CSV table of C-alpha atoms in Angstrom, one decimal:
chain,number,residue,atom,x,y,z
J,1436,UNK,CA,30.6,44.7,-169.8
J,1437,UNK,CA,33.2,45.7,-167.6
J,1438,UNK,CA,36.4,43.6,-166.8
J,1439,UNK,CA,35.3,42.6,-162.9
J,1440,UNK,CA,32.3,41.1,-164.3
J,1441,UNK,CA,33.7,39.7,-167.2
J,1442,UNK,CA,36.1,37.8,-165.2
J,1443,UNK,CA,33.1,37.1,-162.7
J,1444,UNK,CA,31.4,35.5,-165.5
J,1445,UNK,CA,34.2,33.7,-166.4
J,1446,UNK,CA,35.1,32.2,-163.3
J,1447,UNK,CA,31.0,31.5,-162.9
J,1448,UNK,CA,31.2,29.6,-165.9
J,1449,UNK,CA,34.5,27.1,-165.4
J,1450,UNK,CA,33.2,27.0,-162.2
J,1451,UNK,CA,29.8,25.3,-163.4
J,1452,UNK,CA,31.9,23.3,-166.2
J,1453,UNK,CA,34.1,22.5,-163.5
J,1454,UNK,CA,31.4,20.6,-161.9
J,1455,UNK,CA,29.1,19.3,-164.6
J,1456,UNK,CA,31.9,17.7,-167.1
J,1457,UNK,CA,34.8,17.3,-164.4
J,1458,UNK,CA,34.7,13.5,-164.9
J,1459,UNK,CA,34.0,13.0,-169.1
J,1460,UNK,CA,36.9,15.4,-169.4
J,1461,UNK,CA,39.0,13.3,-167.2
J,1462,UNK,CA,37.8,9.6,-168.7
J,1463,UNK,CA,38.9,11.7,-172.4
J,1464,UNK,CA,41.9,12.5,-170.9
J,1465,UNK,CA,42.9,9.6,-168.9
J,1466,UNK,CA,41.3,6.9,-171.7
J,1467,UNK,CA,44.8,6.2,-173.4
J,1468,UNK,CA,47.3,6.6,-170.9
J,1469,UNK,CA,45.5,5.2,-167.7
J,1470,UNK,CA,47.5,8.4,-166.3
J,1471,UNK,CA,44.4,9.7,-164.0
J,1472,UNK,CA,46.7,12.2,-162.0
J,1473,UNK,CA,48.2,13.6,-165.6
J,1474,UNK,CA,44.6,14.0,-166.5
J,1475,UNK,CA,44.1,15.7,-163.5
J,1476,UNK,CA,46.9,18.0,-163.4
J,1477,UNK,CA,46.5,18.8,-167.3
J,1478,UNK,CA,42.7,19.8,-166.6
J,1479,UNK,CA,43.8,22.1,-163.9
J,1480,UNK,CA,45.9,24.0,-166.2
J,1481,UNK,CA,43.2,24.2,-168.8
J,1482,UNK,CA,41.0,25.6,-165.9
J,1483,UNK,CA,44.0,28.1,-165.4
J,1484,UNK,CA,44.1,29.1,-168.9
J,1485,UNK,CA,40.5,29.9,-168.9
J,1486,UNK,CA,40.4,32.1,-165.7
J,1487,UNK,CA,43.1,34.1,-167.4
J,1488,UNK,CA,41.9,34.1,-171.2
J,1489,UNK,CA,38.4,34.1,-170.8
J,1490,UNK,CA,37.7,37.8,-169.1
J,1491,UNK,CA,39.8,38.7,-172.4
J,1492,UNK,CA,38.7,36.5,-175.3
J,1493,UNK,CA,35.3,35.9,-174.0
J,1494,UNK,CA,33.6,32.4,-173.1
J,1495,UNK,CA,33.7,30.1,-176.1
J,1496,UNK,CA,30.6,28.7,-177.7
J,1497,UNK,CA,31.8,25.4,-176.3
J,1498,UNK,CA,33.7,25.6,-173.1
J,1499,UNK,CA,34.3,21.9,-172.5
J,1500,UNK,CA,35.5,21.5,-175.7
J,1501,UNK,CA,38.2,24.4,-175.4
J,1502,UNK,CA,39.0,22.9,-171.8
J,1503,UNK,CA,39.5,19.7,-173.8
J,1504,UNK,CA,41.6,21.1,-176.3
J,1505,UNK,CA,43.9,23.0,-173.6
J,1506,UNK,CA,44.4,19.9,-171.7
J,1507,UNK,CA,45.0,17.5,-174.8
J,1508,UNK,CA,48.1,20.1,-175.5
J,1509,UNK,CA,49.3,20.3,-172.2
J,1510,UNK,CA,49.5,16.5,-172.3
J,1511,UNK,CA,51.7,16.7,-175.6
J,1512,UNK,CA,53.5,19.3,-174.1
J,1513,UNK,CA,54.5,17.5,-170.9
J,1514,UNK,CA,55.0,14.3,-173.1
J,1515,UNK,CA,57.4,15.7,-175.8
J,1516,UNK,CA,59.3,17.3,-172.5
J,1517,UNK,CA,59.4,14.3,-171.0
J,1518,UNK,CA,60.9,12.5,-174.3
J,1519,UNK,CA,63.5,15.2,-174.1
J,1520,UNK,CA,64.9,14.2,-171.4
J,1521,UNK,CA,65.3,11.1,-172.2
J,1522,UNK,CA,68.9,9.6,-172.7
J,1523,UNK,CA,69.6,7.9,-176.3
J,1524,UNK,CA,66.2,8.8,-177.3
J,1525,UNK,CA,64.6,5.5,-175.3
J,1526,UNK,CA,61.3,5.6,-174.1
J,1527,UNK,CA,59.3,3.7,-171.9
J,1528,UNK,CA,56.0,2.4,-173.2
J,1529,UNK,CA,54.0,5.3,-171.3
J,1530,UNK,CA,56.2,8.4,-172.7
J,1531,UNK,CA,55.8,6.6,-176.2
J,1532,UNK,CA,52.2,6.4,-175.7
J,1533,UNK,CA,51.5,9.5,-174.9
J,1534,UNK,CA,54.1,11.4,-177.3
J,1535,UNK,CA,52.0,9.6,-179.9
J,1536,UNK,CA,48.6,11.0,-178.7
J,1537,UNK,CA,48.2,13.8,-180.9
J,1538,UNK,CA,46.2,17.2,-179.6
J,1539,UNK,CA,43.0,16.6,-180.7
J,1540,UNK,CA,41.6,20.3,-182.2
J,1541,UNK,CA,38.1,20.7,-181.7
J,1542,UNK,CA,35.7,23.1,-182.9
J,1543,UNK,CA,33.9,25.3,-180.1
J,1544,UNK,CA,31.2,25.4,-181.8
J,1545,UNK,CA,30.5,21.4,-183.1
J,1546,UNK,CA,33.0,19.4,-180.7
J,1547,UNK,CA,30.8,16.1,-179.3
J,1548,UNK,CA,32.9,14.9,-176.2
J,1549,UNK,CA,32.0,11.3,-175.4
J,1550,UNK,CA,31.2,10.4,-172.5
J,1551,UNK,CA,32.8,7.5,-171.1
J,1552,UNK,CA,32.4,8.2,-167.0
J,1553,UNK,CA,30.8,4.3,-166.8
J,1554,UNK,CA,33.7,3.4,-168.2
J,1555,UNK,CA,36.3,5.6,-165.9
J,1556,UNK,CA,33.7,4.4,-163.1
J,1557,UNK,CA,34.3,0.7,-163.4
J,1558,UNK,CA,38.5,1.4,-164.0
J,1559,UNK,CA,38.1,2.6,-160.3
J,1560,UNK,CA,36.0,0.1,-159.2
J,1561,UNK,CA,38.8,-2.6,-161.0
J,1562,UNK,CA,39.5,-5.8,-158.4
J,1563,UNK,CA,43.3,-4.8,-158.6
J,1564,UNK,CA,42.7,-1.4,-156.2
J,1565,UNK,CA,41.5,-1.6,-152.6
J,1566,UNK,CA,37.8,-2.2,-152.2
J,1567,UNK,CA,37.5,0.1,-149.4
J,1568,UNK,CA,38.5,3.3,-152.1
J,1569,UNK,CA,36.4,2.4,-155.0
J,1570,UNK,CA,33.6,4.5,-154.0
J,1571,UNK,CA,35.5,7.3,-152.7
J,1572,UNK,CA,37.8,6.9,-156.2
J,1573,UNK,CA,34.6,7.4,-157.9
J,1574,UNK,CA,33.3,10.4,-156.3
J,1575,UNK,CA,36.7,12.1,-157.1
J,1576,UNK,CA,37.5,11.4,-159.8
J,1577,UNK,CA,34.0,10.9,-162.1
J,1578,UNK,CA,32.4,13.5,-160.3
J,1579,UNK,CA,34.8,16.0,-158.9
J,1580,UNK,CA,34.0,16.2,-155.0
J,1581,UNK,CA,37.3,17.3,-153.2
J,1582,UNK,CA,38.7,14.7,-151.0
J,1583,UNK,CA,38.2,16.6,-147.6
J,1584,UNK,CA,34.1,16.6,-148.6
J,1585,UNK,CA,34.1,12.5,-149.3
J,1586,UNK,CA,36.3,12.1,-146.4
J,1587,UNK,CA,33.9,13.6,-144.2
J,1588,UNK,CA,31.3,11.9,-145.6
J,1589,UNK,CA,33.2,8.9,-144.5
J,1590,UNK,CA,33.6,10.2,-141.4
J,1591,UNK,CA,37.7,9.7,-141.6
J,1592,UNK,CA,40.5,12.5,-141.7
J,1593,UNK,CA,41.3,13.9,-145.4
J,1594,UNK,CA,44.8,13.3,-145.6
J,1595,UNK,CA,44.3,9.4,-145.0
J,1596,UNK,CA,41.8,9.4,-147.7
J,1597,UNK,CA,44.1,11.8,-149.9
J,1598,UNK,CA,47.2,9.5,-149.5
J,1599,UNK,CA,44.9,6.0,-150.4
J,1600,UNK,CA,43.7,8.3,-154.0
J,1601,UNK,CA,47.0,8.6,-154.4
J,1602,UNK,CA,47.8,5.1,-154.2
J,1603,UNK,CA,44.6,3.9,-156.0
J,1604,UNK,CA,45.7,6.2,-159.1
J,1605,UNK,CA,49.0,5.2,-159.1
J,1606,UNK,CA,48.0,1.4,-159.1
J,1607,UNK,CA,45.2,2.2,-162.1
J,1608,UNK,CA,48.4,3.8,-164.2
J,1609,UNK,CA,51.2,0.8,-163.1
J,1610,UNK,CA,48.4,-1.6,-163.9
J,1611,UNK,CA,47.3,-0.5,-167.4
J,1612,UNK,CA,43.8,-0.5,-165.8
J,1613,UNK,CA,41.4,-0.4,-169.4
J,1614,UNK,CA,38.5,1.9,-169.1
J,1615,UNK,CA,36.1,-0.4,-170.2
J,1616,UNK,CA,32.7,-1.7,-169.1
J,1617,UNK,CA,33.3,-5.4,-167.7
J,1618,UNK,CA,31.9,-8.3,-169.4
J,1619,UNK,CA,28.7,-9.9,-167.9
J,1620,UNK,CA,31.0,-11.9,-165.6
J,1621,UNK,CA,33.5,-9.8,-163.8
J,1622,UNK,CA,30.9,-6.5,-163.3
J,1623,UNK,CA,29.1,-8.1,-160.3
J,1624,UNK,CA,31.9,-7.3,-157.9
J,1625,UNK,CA,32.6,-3.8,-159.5
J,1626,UNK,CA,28.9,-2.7,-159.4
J,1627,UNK,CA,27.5,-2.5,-155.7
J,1628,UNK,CA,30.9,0.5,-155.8
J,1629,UNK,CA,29.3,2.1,-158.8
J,1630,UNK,CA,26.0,2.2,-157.1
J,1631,UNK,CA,27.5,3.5,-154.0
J,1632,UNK,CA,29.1,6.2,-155.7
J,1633,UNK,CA,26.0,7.4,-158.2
J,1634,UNK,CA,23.8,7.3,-154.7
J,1635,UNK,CA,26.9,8.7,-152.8
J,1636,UNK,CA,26.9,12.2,-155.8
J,1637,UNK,CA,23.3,12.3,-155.1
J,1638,UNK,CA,23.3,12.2,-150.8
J,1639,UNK,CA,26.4,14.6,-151.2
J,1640,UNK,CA,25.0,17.3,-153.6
J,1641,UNK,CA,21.6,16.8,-151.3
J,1642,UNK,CA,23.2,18.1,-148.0
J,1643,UNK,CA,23.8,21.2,-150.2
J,1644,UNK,CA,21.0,23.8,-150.8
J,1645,UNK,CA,18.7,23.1,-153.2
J,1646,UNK,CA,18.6,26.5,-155.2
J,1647,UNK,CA,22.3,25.4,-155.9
J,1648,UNK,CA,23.0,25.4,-159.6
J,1649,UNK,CA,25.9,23.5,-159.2
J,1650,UNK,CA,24.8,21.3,-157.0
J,1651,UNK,CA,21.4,20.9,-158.6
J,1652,UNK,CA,23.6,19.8,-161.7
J,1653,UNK,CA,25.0,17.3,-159.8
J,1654,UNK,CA,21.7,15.8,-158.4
J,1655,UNK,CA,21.1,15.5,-162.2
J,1656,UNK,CA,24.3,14.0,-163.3
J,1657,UNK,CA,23.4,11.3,-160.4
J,1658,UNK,CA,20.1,10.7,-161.8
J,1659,UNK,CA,21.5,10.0,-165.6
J,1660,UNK,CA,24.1,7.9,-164.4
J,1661,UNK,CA,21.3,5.9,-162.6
J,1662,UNK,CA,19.4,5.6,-165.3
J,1663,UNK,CA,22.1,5.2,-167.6
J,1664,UNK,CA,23.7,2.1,-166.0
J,1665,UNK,CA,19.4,1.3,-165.7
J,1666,UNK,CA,19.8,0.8,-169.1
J,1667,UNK,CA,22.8,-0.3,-169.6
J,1668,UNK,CA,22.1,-3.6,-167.3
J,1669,UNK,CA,18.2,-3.6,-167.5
J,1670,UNK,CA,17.9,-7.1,-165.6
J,1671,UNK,CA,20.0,-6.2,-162.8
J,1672,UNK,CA,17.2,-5.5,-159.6
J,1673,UNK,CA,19.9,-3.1,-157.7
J,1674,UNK,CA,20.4,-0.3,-160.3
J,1675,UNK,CA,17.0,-0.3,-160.5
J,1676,UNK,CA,16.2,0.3,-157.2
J,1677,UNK,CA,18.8,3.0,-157.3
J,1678,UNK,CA,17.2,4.6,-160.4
J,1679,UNK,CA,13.6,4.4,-158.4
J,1680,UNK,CA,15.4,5.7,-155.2
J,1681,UNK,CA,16.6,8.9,-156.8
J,1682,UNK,CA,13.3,9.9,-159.0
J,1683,UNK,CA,11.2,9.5,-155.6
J,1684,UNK,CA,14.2,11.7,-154.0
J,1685,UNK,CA,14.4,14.4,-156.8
J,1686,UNK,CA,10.6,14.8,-157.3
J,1687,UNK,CA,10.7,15.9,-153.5
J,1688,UNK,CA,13.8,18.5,-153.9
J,1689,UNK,CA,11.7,21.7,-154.5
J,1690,UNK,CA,9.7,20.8,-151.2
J,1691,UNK,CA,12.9,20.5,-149.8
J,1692,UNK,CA,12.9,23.6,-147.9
J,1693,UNK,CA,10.4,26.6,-147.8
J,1694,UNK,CA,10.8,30.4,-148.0
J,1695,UNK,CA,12.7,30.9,-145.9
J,1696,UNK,CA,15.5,28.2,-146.3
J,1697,UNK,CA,14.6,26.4,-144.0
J,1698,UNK,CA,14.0,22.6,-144.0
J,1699,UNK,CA,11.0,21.0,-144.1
J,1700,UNK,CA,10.5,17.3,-142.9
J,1701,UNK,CA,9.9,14.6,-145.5
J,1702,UNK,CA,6.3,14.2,-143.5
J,1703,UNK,CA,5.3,17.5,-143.7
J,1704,UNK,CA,6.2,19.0,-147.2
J,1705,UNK,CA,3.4,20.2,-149.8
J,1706,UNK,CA,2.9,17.4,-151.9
J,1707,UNK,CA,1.7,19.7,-154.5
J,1708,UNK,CA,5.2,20.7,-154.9
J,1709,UNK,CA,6.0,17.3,-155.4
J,1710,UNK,CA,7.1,16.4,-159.4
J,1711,UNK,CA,4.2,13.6,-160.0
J,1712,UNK,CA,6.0,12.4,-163.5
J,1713,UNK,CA,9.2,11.5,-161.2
J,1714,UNK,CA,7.2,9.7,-158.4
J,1715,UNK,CA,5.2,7.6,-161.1
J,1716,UNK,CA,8.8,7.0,-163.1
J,1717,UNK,CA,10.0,5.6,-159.5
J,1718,UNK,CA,7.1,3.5,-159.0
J,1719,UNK,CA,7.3,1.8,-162.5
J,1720,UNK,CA,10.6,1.2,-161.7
J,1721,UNK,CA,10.1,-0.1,-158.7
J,1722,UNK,CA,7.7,-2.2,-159.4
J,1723,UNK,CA,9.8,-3.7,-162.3
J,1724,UNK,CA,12.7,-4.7,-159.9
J,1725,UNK,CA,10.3,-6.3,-157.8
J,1726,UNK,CA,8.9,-8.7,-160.2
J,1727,UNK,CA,12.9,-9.9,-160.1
J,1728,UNK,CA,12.6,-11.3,-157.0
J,1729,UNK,CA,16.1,-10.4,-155.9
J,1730,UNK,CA,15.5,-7.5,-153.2
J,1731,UNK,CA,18.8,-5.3,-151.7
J,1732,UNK,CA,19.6,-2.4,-150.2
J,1733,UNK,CA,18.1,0.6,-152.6
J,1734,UNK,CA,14.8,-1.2,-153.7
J,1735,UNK,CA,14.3,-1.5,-150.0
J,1736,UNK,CA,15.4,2.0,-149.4
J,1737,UNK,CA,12.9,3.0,-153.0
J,1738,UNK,CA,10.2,0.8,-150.9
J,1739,UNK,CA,10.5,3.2,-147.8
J,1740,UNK,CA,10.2,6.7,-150.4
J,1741,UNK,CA,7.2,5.1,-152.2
J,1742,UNK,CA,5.4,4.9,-149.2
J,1743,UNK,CA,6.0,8.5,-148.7
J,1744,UNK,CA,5.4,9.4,-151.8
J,1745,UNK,CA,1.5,7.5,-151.6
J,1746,UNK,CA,0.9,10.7,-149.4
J,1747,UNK,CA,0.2,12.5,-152.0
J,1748,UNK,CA,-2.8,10.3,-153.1
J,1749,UNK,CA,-4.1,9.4,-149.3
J,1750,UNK,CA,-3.3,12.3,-147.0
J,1751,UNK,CA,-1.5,9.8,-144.4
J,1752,UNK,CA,1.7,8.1,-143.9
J,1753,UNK,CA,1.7,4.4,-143.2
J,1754,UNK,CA,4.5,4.9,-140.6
J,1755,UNK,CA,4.0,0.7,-139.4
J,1756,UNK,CA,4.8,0.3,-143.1
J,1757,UNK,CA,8.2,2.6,-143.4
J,1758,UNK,CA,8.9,0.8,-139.5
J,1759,UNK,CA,8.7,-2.6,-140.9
J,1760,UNK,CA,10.6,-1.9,-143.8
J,1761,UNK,CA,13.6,-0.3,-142.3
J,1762,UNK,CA,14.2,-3.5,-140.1
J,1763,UNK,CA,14.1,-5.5,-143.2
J,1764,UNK,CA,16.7,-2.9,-144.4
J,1765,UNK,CA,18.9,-2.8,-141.5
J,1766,UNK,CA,18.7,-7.3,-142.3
J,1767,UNK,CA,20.4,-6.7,-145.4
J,1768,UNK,CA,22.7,-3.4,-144.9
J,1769,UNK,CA,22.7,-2.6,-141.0
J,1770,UNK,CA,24.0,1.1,-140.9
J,1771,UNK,CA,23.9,3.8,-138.1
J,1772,UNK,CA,21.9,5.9,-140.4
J,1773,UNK,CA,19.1,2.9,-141.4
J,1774,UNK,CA,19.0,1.7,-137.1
J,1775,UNK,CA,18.4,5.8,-136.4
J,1776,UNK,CA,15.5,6.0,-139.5
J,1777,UNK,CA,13.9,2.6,-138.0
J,1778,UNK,CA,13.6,4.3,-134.4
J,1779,UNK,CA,12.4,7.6,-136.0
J,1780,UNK,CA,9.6,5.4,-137.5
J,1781,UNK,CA,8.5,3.2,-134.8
J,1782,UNK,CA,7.8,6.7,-132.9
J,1783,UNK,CA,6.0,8.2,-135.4
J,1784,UNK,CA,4.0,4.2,-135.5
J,1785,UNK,CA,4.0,3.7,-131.8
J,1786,UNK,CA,4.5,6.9,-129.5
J,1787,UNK,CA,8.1,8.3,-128.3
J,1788,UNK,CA,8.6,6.0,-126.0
J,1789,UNK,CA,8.5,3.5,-128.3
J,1790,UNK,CA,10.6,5.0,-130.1
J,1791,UNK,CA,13.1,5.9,-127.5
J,1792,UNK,CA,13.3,1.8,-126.7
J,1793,UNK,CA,14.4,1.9,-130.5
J,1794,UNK,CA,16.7,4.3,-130.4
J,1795,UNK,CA,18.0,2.8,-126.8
J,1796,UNK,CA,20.0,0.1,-127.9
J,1797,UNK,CA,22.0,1.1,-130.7
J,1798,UNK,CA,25.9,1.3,-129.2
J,1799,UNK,CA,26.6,4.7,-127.6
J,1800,UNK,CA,30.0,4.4,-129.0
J,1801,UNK,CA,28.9,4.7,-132.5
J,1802,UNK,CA,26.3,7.6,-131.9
J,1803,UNK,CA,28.8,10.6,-130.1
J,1804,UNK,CA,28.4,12.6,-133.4
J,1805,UNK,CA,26.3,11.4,-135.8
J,1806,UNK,CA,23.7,14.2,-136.0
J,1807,UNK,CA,20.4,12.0,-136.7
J,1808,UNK,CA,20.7,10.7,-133.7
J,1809,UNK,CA,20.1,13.4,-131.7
J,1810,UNK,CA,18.0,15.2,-134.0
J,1811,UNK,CA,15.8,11.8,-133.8
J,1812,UNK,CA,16.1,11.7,-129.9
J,1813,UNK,CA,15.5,15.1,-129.6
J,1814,UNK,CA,11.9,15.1,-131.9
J,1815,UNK,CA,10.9,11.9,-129.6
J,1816,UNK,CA,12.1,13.2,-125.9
J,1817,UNK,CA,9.6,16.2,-127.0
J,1818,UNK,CA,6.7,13.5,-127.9
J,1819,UNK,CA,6.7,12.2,-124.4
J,1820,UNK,CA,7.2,15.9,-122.6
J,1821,UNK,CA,10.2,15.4,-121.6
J,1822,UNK,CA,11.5,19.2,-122.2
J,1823,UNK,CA,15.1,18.9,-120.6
J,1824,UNK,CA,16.2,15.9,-122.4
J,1825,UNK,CA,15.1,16.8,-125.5
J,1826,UNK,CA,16.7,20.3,-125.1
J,1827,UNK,CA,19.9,18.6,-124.6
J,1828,UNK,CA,19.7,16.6,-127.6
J,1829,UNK,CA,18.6,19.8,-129.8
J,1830,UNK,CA,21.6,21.1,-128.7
J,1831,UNK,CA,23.9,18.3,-129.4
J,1832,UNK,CA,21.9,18.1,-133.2
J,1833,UNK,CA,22.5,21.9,-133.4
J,1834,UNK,CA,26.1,21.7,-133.1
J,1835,UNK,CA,26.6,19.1,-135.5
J,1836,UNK,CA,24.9,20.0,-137.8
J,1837,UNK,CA,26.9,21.5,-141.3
J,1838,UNK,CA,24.1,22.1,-143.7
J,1839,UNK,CA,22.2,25.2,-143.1
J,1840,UNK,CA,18.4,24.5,-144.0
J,1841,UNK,CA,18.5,21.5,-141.1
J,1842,UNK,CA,20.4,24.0,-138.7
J,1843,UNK,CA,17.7,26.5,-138.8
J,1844,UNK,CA,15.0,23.5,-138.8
J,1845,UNK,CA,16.5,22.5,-135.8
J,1846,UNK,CA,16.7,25.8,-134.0
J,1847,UNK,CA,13.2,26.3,-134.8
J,1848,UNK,CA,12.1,22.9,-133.4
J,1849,UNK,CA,13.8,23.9,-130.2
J,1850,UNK,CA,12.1,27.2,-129.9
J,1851,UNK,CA,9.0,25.6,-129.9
J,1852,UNK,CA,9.6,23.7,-126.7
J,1853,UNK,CA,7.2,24.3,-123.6
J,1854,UNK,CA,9.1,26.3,-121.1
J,1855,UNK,CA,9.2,24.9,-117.6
């Protein structure tokens, strides 16, 4: 192999660690110390060190554990440094700490990293740090989005949400924050943040395309953390509903789009390209959350995928159904996104114009550039005939639209307009 595509190779692969192991590497790192910004800088060098050494060395056996190892010794490094410099050999209960945490070797080829991201998940979630950062925290830091993605997510500028990381991880370190699971008690108010961020990895690594391997890591990293804190917390009807919500959505990804990249509405995909172990896993789930007795925000948003997902048995969607259960969604958790879905519903139920009326009184304010919107208004203006409006909306959809497969969905929906 030659040395372009060894370091090709090389970069492929800490690339793909990079995103896969991002946050147990960081909850190892960070564990002791509380120090999430150390971790984070001393996993940045590792990644440095193996841009540089791999293309020579070749990839170890066991890349995360050598990224481990690097950023262990750059942590004793920067800790015996900082004891250096410090007068009449005093230090302060953090240097001592971590002067004391010795390098742990591990073996490429046998090293078990734990993995304690529930644990780094529910330090960011801690009461001490502002409620409004927990989920964006999360996403960061446990699962490795960049802040300028989350932040547009959030629909807020990136160096606002940068600056309040900042400040979160600082408070986590000052605070001796444990990375700990909470006792029964004091995890309530942590958990709906937890959820948020698990569903947030999976909507995130969604927008992507799905032939992603990176980002179809992710969609499975969101699905075991689901599941995991599923287990973890068996009686709690929530995480259920979020473990539900995301085996309906991943049984649907490879329908996602067809040949030519291109999306394909939830309505309209080929069932048999639907994964009928993950729609029954959902429904069992599902149904197990209901018997609780306790409904929220992601069984009622499971509710809405399962009736989708009985398409593949019946041939139809109940559309009256998904209608009726997006106003009981927007009762609980009223969102731009779940007052759009609603009005997309009632037209597909009740005619455009119906749906129109729906769509109608949401504020104008909040609706400027939020894509479904006009993507909604644009599919309904074309159910009633009205060619120029919906035009106008197409456009509007077109231009904010960021992910590729709904662009050319879009563009394609507007082509088939009658001409006047």
């Amino acid at each position: 192999m030659n040395e372009a595509a060894q370091t090709s190779d090389a970069r492929a692969k800490a690339e793909h660690v990079a995103r896969v192991s991002y946050g147990r590497l960081i909850a190892v790192l960070a564990k002791q110390s509380s120090d999430i910004a150390s971790a984070e800088d001393a996993l940045a060098d590792a990644f440095t060190k193996a841009l540089e050494t791999w293309p020579v060395n070749g990839i170890p056996n066991s890349p995360e554990a050598w990224l481990l190892t690097a950023a262990k010794n750059r942590q004793r490094d920067h800790a015996k440094s900082a004891a250096s410099r410090t007068a009449a050999g005093s230090l302060d209960d953090e240097d001592f700490q971590m002067s004391q945490m010795p390098a742990t070797v591990l073996k490429d080829d046998s090293a078990e990293i734990p993995d304690d991201r529930l644990k780094l998940m529910f330090a960011c979630a801690h009461p001490a740090i502002d409620e409004s950062v927990h989920t964006p925290l999360i996403l960061q830091t446990v699962l490795g989005f960049e802040a300028k993605d989350i932040a547009s997510a959030y629909l807020m500028p990136g160096a606002t949400l940068a600056q309040r990381l900042v400040r979160a991880k600082r408070k986590i370190k000052d605070a001796r924050i444990p990375f700990s699971v909470p006792d029964a008690h004091d995890i309530a108010p942590r958990l709906a943040s937890v959820l948020e961020a698990i569903y947030g990895a999976y909507a995130l690594s969604w927008r992507d395309t799905p032939d992603d391997d990176a980002t179809t890591d992710l969609s499975h990293e969101a699905l075991y953390l689901a599941t995991t804190v599923a287990d973890l917390l068996p009686d709690e009807p929530e995480i259920l509903g979020l473990a539900a919500l995301l085996a309906f959505s991943f049984a649907r990804r490879d329908a996602r789009t067809d040949d030519s990249g291109t999306l394909v509405p939830i309505d309209e995909q080929d069932t048999a390209r639907w994964n009928p172990l993950l729609i029954r896993r959902g429904i069992t789930i599902l149904k197990r959350a209901a018997t609780m007795g306790r409904p929220g925000r992601f069984q009622i948003e499971a509710a809405i995928q399962s009736v989708h997902a009985d398409r593949a048995e019946t041939g139809t969607v109940d559309w009256r159904s998904i209608a009726s259960l997006y106003s009981g969604l927007i009762n609980i958790a009223p969102t731009l996104g779940a007052a759009v879905a609603r009005a997309s519903a009632v037209g597909h139920a009740f005619g455009g114009t119906a749906g129109l009326n729906a769509l109608n009184v949401i504020n104008e304010d909040d609706i400027a550039t939020f894509q479904p919107y006009w993507a909604t208004a644009a599919y309904l203006y074309a159910e009633i005939g009205d060619s120029k409006n919906a035009e106008h909306a197409y456009e509007k959809a077109i231009g904010l639209s960021t992910d590729l497969p709904t662009r050319k969905w879009l563009e394609r929906s507007r082509a088939s307009l009658p001409t006047s």
